[in-house]
Amino acid sequence: MKNSERYCGCSRSPRNEEYKEYNEEYRRILDEMIRKMTGAQLTGNVSLNFIRQMIPHHRAAVQMSENLLKYRGSGNVGFHLSNDYATLDVNGSISLEDISELEKAERKCRNSVSSDCVLYRYGKENDIILCDMFSEMTDAVSDGNIECDFIREMVPHHLGAVRMSENALKSGVCRELVPILTSIIRNQK
């Protein structure tokens, strides 16, 4: 038995049309997240760069949660989902409210400036984090069980958010962003 099967109490289930639809939507959401995160308009400001990449990251988590809710089978798999605004709770939570907080911080952090050295170090580490996360989410093992697949897909997504937040914190961000970063780290680690 695989660790993920022990974690969520899942067992292998046959592939079916519902699973195919779930997986196609997951891939569409993941591709859009990758496109928007890698295509974000970056600046000379670590705070804005983080925010502009984290917003599509958070939106994708909400969409992936909604996708799971749409195709979710029966049974308890060790995490909480709420239909009221697509909250997921797998080592933390992500909601539309978090996106709103990032958008508010973006307006407040516009005038921050980062040195070339800080920008370079932040960007270099962030590129590694994104590459790892995108690879692990793309290559997540799929056994045809939607709930277990979701957990295997979201673990690297959460880890990516934590690593991105830790990288931004050590790079000196505007003070309005610090509580958001610490919350991401605390709630998703």
JSON list of C-alpha atoms in Angstrom, two decimals:
[
{"chain": "A", "resi": 1, "resn": "MET", "atom": "CA", "xyz": [0.00, 0.00, 0.00]},
{"chain": "A", "resi": 2, "resn": "LYS", "atom": "CA", "xyz": [1.31, 3.44, -0.94]},
{"chain": "A", "resi": 3, "resn": "ASN", "atom": "CA", "xyz": [1.71, 6.17, 1.68]},
{"chain": "A", "resi": 4, "resn": "SER", "atom": "CA", "xyz": [-0.96, 8.30, -0.03]},
{"chain": "A", "resi": 5, "resn": "GLU", "atom": "CA", "xyz": [-3.40, 5.39, 0.14]},
{"chain": "A", "resi": 6, "resn": "ARG", "atom": "CA", "xyz": [-2.74, 4.98, 3.87]},
{"chain": "A", "resi": 7, "resn": "TYR", "atom": "CA", "xyz": [-3.07, 8.74, 4.40]},
{"chain": "A", "resi": 8, "resn": "CYS", "atom": "CA", "xyz": [-6.46, 9.17, 2.79]},
{"chain": "A", "resi": 9, "resn": "GLY", "atom": "CA", "xyz": [-7.87, 5.68, 3.21]},
{"chain": "A", "resi": 10, "resn": "CYS", "atom": "CA", "xyz": [-8.13, 5.25, -0.53]},
{"chain": "A", "resi": 11, "resn": "SER", "atom": "CA", "xyz": [-7.89, 2.14, -2.56]},
{"chain": "A", "resi": 12, "resn": "ARG", "atom": "CA", "xyz": [-7.45, 1.76, -6.26]},
{"chain": "A", "resi": 13, "resn": "SER", "atom": "CA", "xyz": [-10.65, 2.31, -8.22]},
{"chain": "A", "resi": 14, "resn": "PRO", "atom": "CA", "xyz": [-11.30, 1.75, -11.91]},
{"chain": "A", "resi": 15, "resn": "ARG", "atom": "CA", "xyz": [-10.90, 4.63, -14.34]},
{"chain": "A", "resi": 16, "resn": "ASN", "atom": "CA", "xyz": [-14.21, 5.89, -15.65]},
{"chain": "A", "resi": 17, "resn": "GLU", "atom": "CA", "xyz": [-15.74, 8.82, -17.52]},
{"chain": "A", "resi": 18, "resn": "GLU", "atom": "CA", "xyz": [-16.11, 10.88, -14.34]},
{"chain": "A", "resi": 19, "resn": "TYR", "atom": "CA", "xyz": [-12.42, 10.41, -13.56]},
{"chain": "A", "resi": 20, "resn": "LYS", "atom": "CA", "xyz": [-11.47, 11.36, -17.11]},
{"chain": "A", "resi": 21, "resn": "GLU", "atom": "CA", "xyz": [-13.48, 14.59, -16.85]},
{"chain": "A", "resi": 22, "resn": "TYR", "atom": "CA", "xyz": [-11.97, 15.40, -13.44]},
{"chain": "A", "resi": 23, "resn": "ASN", "atom": "CA", "xyz": [-8.45, 14.84, -14.74]},
{"chain": "A", "resi": 24, "resn": "GLU", "atom": "CA", "xyz": [-9.00, 16.89, -17.91]},
{"chain": "A", "resi": 25, "resn": "GLU", "atom": "CA", "xyz": [-10.28, 19.82, -15.84]},
{"chain": "A", "resi": 26, "resn": "TYR", "atom": "CA", "xyz": [-7.35, 19.47, -13.40]},
{"chain": "A", "resi": 27, "resn": "ARG", "atom": "CA", "xyz": [-4.91, 19.58, -16.34]},
{"chain": "A", "resi": 28, "resn": "ARG", "atom": "CA", "xyz": [-6.67, 22.64, -17.80]},
{"chain": "A", "resi": 29, "resn": "ILE", "atom": "CA", "xyz": [-6.50, 24.47, -14.44]},
{"chain": "A", "resi": 30, "resn": "LEU", "atom": "CA", "xyz": [-2.85, 23.47, -13.93]},
{"chain": "A", "resi": 31, "resn": "ASP", "atom": "CA", "xyz": [-1.87, 24.61, -17.45]},
{"chain": "A", "resi": 32, "resn": "GLU", "atom": "CA", "xyz": [-3.63, 27.95, -16.89]},
{"chain": "A", "resi": 33, "resn": "MET", "atom": "CA", "xyz": [-1.90, 28.40, -13.51]},
{"chain": "A", "resi": 34, "resn": "ILE", "atom": "CA", "xyz": [1.51, 27.67, -15.04]},
{"chain": "A", "resi": 35, "resn": "ARG", "atom": "CA", "xyz": [0.84, 30.04, -17.95]},
{"chain": "A", "resi": 36, "resn": "LYS", "atom": "CA", "xyz": [-0.30, 32.88, -15.67]},
{"chain": "A", "resi": 37, "resn": "MET", "atom": "CA", "xyz": [2.46, 32.42, -13.09]},
{"chain": "A", "resi": 38, "resn": "THR", "atom": "CA", "xyz": [5.24, 32.25, -15.68]},
{"chain": "A", "resi": 39, "resn": "GLY", "atom": "CA", "xyz": [3.67, 35.08, -17.68]},
{"chain": "A", "resi": 40, "resn": "ALA", "atom": "CA", "xyz": [3.17, 37.43, -14.73]},
{"chain": "A", "resi": 41, "resn": "GLN", "atom": "CA", "xyz": [4.47, 40.94, -15.36]},
{"chain": "A", "resi": 42, "resn": "LEU", "atom": "CA", "xyz": [7.46, 41.11, -13.02]},
{"chain": "A", "resi": 43, "resn": "THR", "atom": "CA", "xyz": [8.91, 44.37, -11.72]},
{"chain": "A", "resi": 44, "resn": "GLY", "atom": "CA", "xyz": [11.85, 45.67, -9.71]},
{"chain": "A", "resi": 45, "resn": "ASN", "atom": "CA", "xyz": [9.85, 44.90, -6.57]},
{"chain": "A", "resi": 46, "resn": "VAL", "atom": "CA", "xyz": [10.00, 41.49, -4.85]},
{"chain": "A", "resi": 47, "resn": "SER", "atom": "CA", "xyz": [6.67, 42.14, -3.09]},
{"chain": "A", "resi": 48, "resn": "LEU", "atom": "CA", "xyz": [4.81, 42.77, -6.35]},
{"chain": "A", "resi": 49, "resn": "ASN", "atom": "CA", "xyz": [6.53, 39.87, -8.08]},
{"chain": "A", "resi": 50, "resn": "PHE", "atom": "CA", "xyz": [5.44, 37.50, -5.31]},
{"chain": "A", "resi": 51, "resn": "ILE", "atom": "CA", "xyz": [1.85, 38.80, -5.35]},
{"chain": "A", "resi": 52, "resn": "ARG", "atom": "CA", "xyz": [1.53, 38.67, -9.13]},
{"chain": "A", "resi": 53, "resn": "GLN", "atom": "CA", "xyz": [2.55, 35.03, -9.14]},
{"chain": "A", "resi": 54, "resn": "MET", "atom": "CA", "xyz": [0.68, 34.00, -5.98]},
{"chain": "A", "resi": 55, "resn": "ILE", "atom": "CA", "xyz": [-2.71, 35.30, -7.13]},
{"chain": "A", "resi": 56, "resn": "PRO", "atom": "CA", "xyz": [-2.98, 32.82, -10.03]},
{"chain": "A", "resi": 57, "resn": "HIS", "atom": "CA", "xyz": [-1.53, 30.14, -7.72]},
{"chain": "A", "resi": 58, "resn": "HIS", "atom": "CA", "xyz": [-4.33, 30.74, -5.18]},
{"chain": "A", "resi": 59, "resn": "ARG", "atom": "CA", "xyz": [-7.02, 30.98, -7.89]},
{"chain": "A", "resi": 60, "resn": "ALA", "atom": "CA", "xyz": [-5.91, 27.61, -9.21]},
{"chain": "A", "resi": 61, "resn": "ALA", "atom": "CA", "xyz": [-6.25, 26.07, -5.73]},
{"chain": "A", "resi": 62, "resn": "VAL", "atom": "CA", "xyz": [-9.82, 27.36, -5.46]},
{"chain": "A", "resi": 63, "resn": "GLN", "atom": "CA", "xyz": [-10.62, 26.03, -8.95]},
{"chain": "A", "resi": 64, "resn": "MET", "atom": "CA", "xyz": [-9.01, 22.67, -8.18]},
{"chain": "A", "resi": 65, "resn": "SER", "atom": "CA", "xyz": [-11.10, 22.45, -5.00]},
{"chain": "A", "resi": 66, "resn": "GLU", "atom": "CA", "xyz": [-14.26, 23.24, -6.95]},
{"chain": "A", "resi": 67, "resn": "ASN", "atom": "CA", "xyz": [-13.26, 20.57, -9.47]},
{"chain": "A", "resi": 68, "resn": "LEU", "atom": "CA", "xyz": [-12.93, 18.01, -6.68]},
{"chain": "A", "resi": 69, "resn": "LEU", "atom": "CA", "xyz": [-16.30, 19.04, -5.22]},
{"chain": "A", "resi": 70, "resn": "LYS", "atom": "CA", "xyz": [-17.90, 18.50, -8.61]},
{"chain": "A", "resi": 71, "resn": "TYR", "atom": "CA", "xyz": [-16.54, 14.96, -9.01]},
{"chain": "A", "resi": 72, "resn": "ARG", "atom": "CA", "xyz": [-16.02, 13.90, -5.40]},
{"chain": "A", "resi": 73, "resn": "GLY", "atom": "CA", "xyz": [-17.01, 10.36, -4.53]},
{"chain": "A", "resi": 74, "resn": "SER", "atom": "CA", "xyz": [-18.43, 9.28, -1.22]},
{"chain": "A", "resi": 75, "resn": "GLY", "atom": "CA", "xyz": [-16.45, 8.62, 1.92]},
{"chain": "A", "resi": 76, "resn": "ASN", "atom": "CA", "xyz": [-14.08, 10.42, 4.24]},
{"chain": "A", "resi": 77, "resn": "VAL", "atom": "CA", "xyz": [-10.63, 11.05, 2.82]},
{"chain": "A", "resi": 78, "resn": "GLY", "atom": "CA", "xyz": [-9.02, 13.00, 5.63]},
{"chain": "A", "resi": 79, "resn": "PHE", "atom": "CA", "xyz": [-9.65, 16.57, 4.55]},
{"chain": "A", "resi": 80, "resn": "HIS", "atom": "CA", "xyz": [-12.43, 19.12, 4.74]},
{"chain": "A", "resi": 81, "resn": "LEU", "atom": "CA", "xyz": [-14.17, 20.68, 1.76]},
{"chain": "A", "resi": 82, "resn": "SER", "atom": "CA", "xyz": [-16.85, 23.34, 1.99]},
{"chain": "A", "resi": 83, "resn": "ASN", "atom": "CA", "xyz": [-19.31, 24.02, -0.81]},
{"chain": "A", "resi": 84, "resn": "ASP", "atom": "CA", "xyz": [-19.97, 27.61, 0.28]},
{"chain": "A", "resi": 85, "resn": "TYR", "atom": "CA", "xyz": [-16.81, 29.14, -1.19]},
{"chain": "A", "resi": 86, "resn": "ALA", "atom": "CA", "xyz": [-14.52, 26.30, -2.20]},
{"chain": "A", "resi": 87, "resn": "THR", "atom": "CA", "xyz": [-12.26, 26.09, 0.80]},
{"chain": "A", "resi": 88, "resn": "LEU", "atom": "CA", "xyz": [-9.83, 23.22, 0.87]},
{"chain": "A", "resi": 89, "resn": "ASP", "atom": "CA", "xyz": [-8.10, 21.97, 3.94]},
{"chain": "A", "resi": 90, "resn": "VAL", "atom": "CA", "xyz": [-5.13, 19.75, 3.23]},
{"chain": "A", "resi": 91, "resn": "ASN", "atom": "CA", "xyz": [-2.48, 21.02, 5.67]},
{"chain": "A", "resi": 92, "resn": "GLY", "atom": "CA", "xyz": [-4.05, 24.47, 5.44]},
{"chain": "A", "resi": 93, "resn": "SER", "atom": "CA", "xyz": [-6.68, 26.40, 3.58]},
{"chain": "A", "resi": 94, "resn": "ILE", "atom": "CA", "xyz": [-6.98, 28.65, 0.56]},
{"chain": "A", "resi": 95, "resn": "SER", "atom": "CA", "xyz": [-10.01, 30.80, -0.16]},
{"chain": "A", "resi": 96, "resn": "LEU", "atom": "CA", "xyz": [-11.20, 33.63, -2.35]},
{"chain": "A", "resi": 97, "resn": "GLU", "atom": "CA", "xyz": [-10.70, 35.87, 0.70]},
{"chain": "A", "resi": 98, "resn": "ASP", "atom": "CA", "xyz": [-6.94, 35.14, 0.53]},
{"chain": "A", "resi": 99, "resn": "ILE", "atom": "CA", "xyz": [-6.88, 36.40, -3.07]},
{"chain": "A", "resi": 100, "resn": "SER", "atom": "CA", "xyz": [-8.63, 39.61, -1.98]},
{"chain": "A", "resi": 101, "resn": "GLU", "atom": "CA", "xyz": [-5.97, 40.13, 0.72]},
{"chain": "A", "resi": 102, "resn": "LEU", "atom": "CA", "xyz": [-3.21, 39.70, -1.87]},
{"chain": "A", "resi": 103, "resn": "GLU", "atom": "CA", "xyz": [-4.89, 42.25, -4.16]},
{"chain": "A", "resi": 104, "resn": "LYS", "atom": "CA", "xyz": [-5.10, 44.75, -1.27]},
{"chain": "A", "resi": 105, "resn": "ALA", "atom": "CA", "xyz": [-1.42, 44.18, -0.46]},
{"chain": "A", "resi": 106, "resn": "GLU", "atom": "CA", "xyz": [-0.51, 44.70, -4.12]},
{"chain": "A", "resi": 107, "resn": "ARG", "atom": "CA", "xyz": [-1.98, 48.22, -4.00]},
{"chain": "A", "resi": 108, "resn": "LYS", "atom": "CA", "xyz": [-0.12, 49.01, -0.76]},
{"chain": "A", "resi": 109, "resn": "CYS", "atom": "CA", "xyz": [3.24, 47.56, -1.88]},
{"chain": "A", "resi": 110, "resn": "ARG", "atom": "CA", "xyz": [3.49, 49.31, -5.27]},
{"chain": "A", "resi": 111, "resn": "ASN", "atom": "CA", "xyz": [6.16, 51.78, -4.16]},
{"chain": "A", "resi": 112, "resn": "SER", "atom": "CA", "xyz": [8.57, 49.25, -2.68]},
{"chain": "A", "resi": 113, "resn": "VAL", "atom": "CA", "xyz": [11.86, 48.84, -4.53]},
{"chain": "A", "resi": 114, "resn": "SER", "atom": "CA", "xyz": [14.25, 45.90, -4.28]},
{"chain": "A", "resi": 115, "resn": "SER", "atom": "CA", "xyz": [17.97, 46.05, -5.05]},
{"chain": "A", "resi": 116, "resn": "ASP", "atom": "CA", "xyz": [19.25, 44.26, -8.15]},
{"chain": "A", "resi": 117, "resn": "CYS", "atom": "CA", "xyz": [21.09, 41.77, -5.95]},
{"chain": "A", "resi": 118, "resn": "VAL", "atom": "CA", "xyz": [17.97, 40.93, -3.92]},
{"chain": "A", "resi": 119, "resn": "LEU", "atom": "CA", "xyz": [15.87, 40.67, -7.08]},
{"chain": "A", "resi": 120, "resn": "TYR", "atom": "CA", "xyz": [18.40, 38.30, -8.64]},
{"chain": "A", "resi": 121, "resn": "ARG", "atom": "CA", "xyz": [18.60, 36.02, -5.57]},
{"chain": "A", "resi": 122, "resn": "TYR", "atom": "CA", "xyz": [14.82, 36.03, -5.13]},
{"chain": "A", "resi": 123, "resn": "GLY", "atom": "CA", "xyz": [14.19, 35.35, -8.82]},
{"chain": "A", "resi": 124, "resn": "LYS", "atom": "CA", "xyz": [16.76, 32.58, -9.06]},
{"chain": "A", "resi": 125, "resn": "GLU", "atom": "CA", "xyz": [15.33, 30.73, -6.03]},
{"chain": "A", "resi": 126, "resn": "ASN", "atom": "CA", "xyz": [11.75, 31.37, -7.16]},
{"chain": "A", "resi": 127, "resn": "ASP", "atom": "CA", "xyz": [12.48, 29.84, -10.58]},
{"chain": "A", "resi": 128, "resn": "ILE", "atom": "CA", "xyz": [13.69, 26.65, -8.86]},
{"chain": "A", "resi": 129, "resn": "ILE", "atom": "CA", "xyz": [10.61, 26.55, -6.62]},
{"chain": "A", "resi": 130, "resn": "LEU", "atom": "CA", "xyz": [8.22, 27.02, -9.54]},
{"chain": "A", "resi": 131, "resn": "CYS", "atom": "CA", "xyz": [10.00, 24.42, -11.66]},
{"chain": "A", "resi": 132, "resn": "ASP", "atom": "CA", "xyz": [9.82, 21.88, -8.82]},
{"chain": "A", "resi": 133, "resn": "MET", "atom": "CA", "xyz": [6.16, 22.62, -8.11]},
{"chain": "A", "resi": 134, "resn": "PHE", "atom": "CA", "xyz": [5.07, 22.54, -11.75]},
{"chain": "A", "resi": 135, "resn": "SER", "atom": "CA", "xyz": [6.92, 19.26, -12.33]},
{"chain": "A", "resi": 136, "resn": "GLU", "atom": "CA", "xyz": [5.56, 17.57, -9.22]},
{"chain": "A", "resi": 137, "resn": "MET", "atom": "CA", "xyz": [2.00, 18.68, -9.92]},
{"chain": "A", "resi": 138, "resn": "THR", "atom": "CA", "xyz": [2.22, 17.61, -13.57]},
{"chain": "A", "resi": 139, "resn": "ASP", "atom": "CA", "xyz": [3.76, 14.25, -12.68]},
{"chain": "A", "resi": 140, "resn": "ALA", "atom": "CA", "xyz": [1.53, 13.48, -9.67]},
{"chain": "A", "resi": 141, "resn": "VAL", "atom": "CA", "xyz": [0.79, 9.77, -9.64]},
{"chain": "A", "resi": 142, "resn": "SER", "atom": "CA", "xyz": [-2.71, 9.03, -10.82]},
{"chain": "A", "resi": 143, "resn": "ASP", "atom": "CA", "xyz": [-4.50, 5.81, -9.90]},
{"chain": "A", "resi": 144, "resn": "GLY", "atom": "CA", "xyz": [-8.01, 6.69, -10.97]},
{"chain": "A", "resi": 145, "resn": "ASN", "atom": "CA", "xyz": [-9.22, 7.60, -7.47]},
{"chain": "A", "resi": 146, "resn": "ILE", "atom": "CA", "xyz": [-10.21, 11.26, -7.64]},
{"chain": "A", "resi": 147, "resn": "GLU", "atom": "CA", "xyz": [-9.85, 11.99, -3.94]},
{"chain": "A", "resi": 148, "resn": "CYS", "atom": "CA", "xyz": [-6.40, 10.41, -3.61]},
{"chain": "A", "resi": 149, "resn": "ASP", "atom": "CA", "xyz": [-5.24, 12.03, -6.84]},
{"chain": "A", "resi": 150, "resn": "PHE", "atom": "CA", "xyz": [-6.37, 15.41, -5.49]},
{"chain": "A", "resi": 151, "resn": "ILE", "atom": "CA", "xyz": [-4.25, 14.98, -2.37]},
{"chain": "A", "resi": 152, "resn": "ARG", "atom": "CA", "xyz": [-1.20, 13.97, -4.44]},
{"chain": "A", "resi": 153, "resn": "GLU", "atom": "CA", "xyz": [-1.77, 17.02, -6.68]},
{"chain": "A", "resi": 154, "resn": "MET", "atom": "CA", "xyz": [-2.25, 19.50, -3.83]},
{"chain": "A", "resi": 155, "resn": "VAL", "atom": "CA", "xyz": [0.68, 18.51, -1.63]},
{"chain": "A", "resi": 156, "resn": "PRO", "atom": "CA", "xyz": [3.26, 19.98, -4.06]},
{"chain": "A", "resi": 157, "resn": "HIS", "atom": "CA", "xyz": [0.94, 22.96, -4.63]},
{"chain": "A", "resi": 158, "resn": "HIS", "atom": "CA", "xyz": [0.91, 23.73, -0.90]},
{"chain": "A", "resi": 159, "resn": "LEU", "atom": "CA", "xyz": [4.64, 23.10, -0.57]},
{"chain": "A", "resi": 160, "resn": "GLY", "atom": "CA", "xyz": [5.23, 25.49, -3.46]},
{"chain": "A", "resi": 161, "resn": "ALA", "atom": "CA", "xyz": [3.23, 28.21, -1.69]},
{"chain": "A", "resi": 162, "resn": "VAL", "atom": "CA", "xyz": [5.23, 27.69, 1.50]},
{"chain": "A", "resi": 163, "resn": "ARG", "atom": "CA", "xyz": [8.58, 27.78, -0.30]},
{"chain": "A", "resi": 164, "resn": "MET", "atom": "CA", "xyz": [7.58, 30.86, -2.33]},
{"chain": "A", "resi": 165, "resn": "SER", "atom": "CA", "xyz": [6.51, 32.63, 0.88]},
{"chain": "A", "resi": 166, "resn": "GLU", "atom": "CA", "xyz": [9.71, 31.73, 2.73]},
{"chain": "A", "resi": 167, "resn": "ASN", "atom": "CA", "xyz": [11.76, 32.96, -0.23]},
{"chain": "A", "resi": 168, "resn": "ALA", "atom": "CA", "xyz": [9.86, 36.27, -0.30]},
{"chain": "A", "resi": 169, "resn": "LEU", "atom": "CA", "xyz": [10.20, 36.76, 3.47]},
{"chain": "A", "resi": 170, "resn": "LYS", "atom": "CA", "xyz": [13.97, 36.37, 3.37]},
{"chain": "A", "resi": 171, "resn": "SER", "atom": "CA", "xyz": [14.12, 38.81, 0.45]},
{"chain": "A", "resi": 172, "resn": "GLY", "atom": "CA", "xyz": [12.68, 41.77, 2.33]},
{"chain": "A", "resi": 173, "resn": "VAL", "atom": "CA", "xyz": [9.11, 42.53, 1.35]},
{"chain": "A", "resi": 174, "resn": "CYS", "atom": "CA", "xyz": [6.85, 45.46, 2.22]},
{"chain": "A", "resi": 175, "resn": "ARG", "atom": "CA", "xyz": [5.40, 45.27, 5.73]},
{"chain": "A", "resi": 176, "resn": "GLU", "atom": "CA", "xyz": [1.81, 44.80, 4.50]},
{"chain": "A", "resi": 177, "resn": "LEU", "atom": "CA", "xyz": [2.81, 41.50, 2.88]},
{"chain": "A", "resi": 178, "resn": "VAL", "atom": "CA", "xyz": [4.54, 39.98, 5.94]},
{"chain": "A", "resi": 179, "resn": "PRO", "atom": "CA", "xyz": [1.34, 38.81, 7.74]},
{"chain": "A", "resi": 180, "resn": "ILE", "atom": "CA", "xyz": [0.08, 37.21, 4.53]},
{"chain": "A", "resi": 181, "resn": "LEU", "atom": "CA", "xyz": [3.35, 35.34, 4.01]},
{"chain": "A", "resi": 182, "resn": "THR", "atom": "CA", "xyz": [3.48, 34.14, 7.61]},
{"chain": "A", "resi": 183, "resn": "SER", "atom": "CA", "xyz": [-0.14, 32.99, 7.35]},
{"chain": "A", "resi": 184, "resn": "ILE", "atom": "CA", "xyz": [0.58, 31.00, 4.18]},
{"chain": "A", "resi": 185, "resn": "ILE", "atom": "CA", "xyz": [3.55, 29.35, 5.86]},
{"chain": "A", "resi": 186, "resn": "ARG", "atom": "CA", "xyz": [1.67, 28.60, 9.08]},
{"chain": "A", "resi": 187, "resn": "ASN", "atom": "CA", "xyz": [-1.51, 27.31, 7.40]},
{"chain": "A", "resi": 188, "resn": "GLN", "atom": "CA", "xyz": [0.04, 25.26, 4.62]},
{"chain": "A", "resi": 189, "resn": "LYS", "atom": "CA", "xyz": [3.21, 23.82, 6.13]}
]
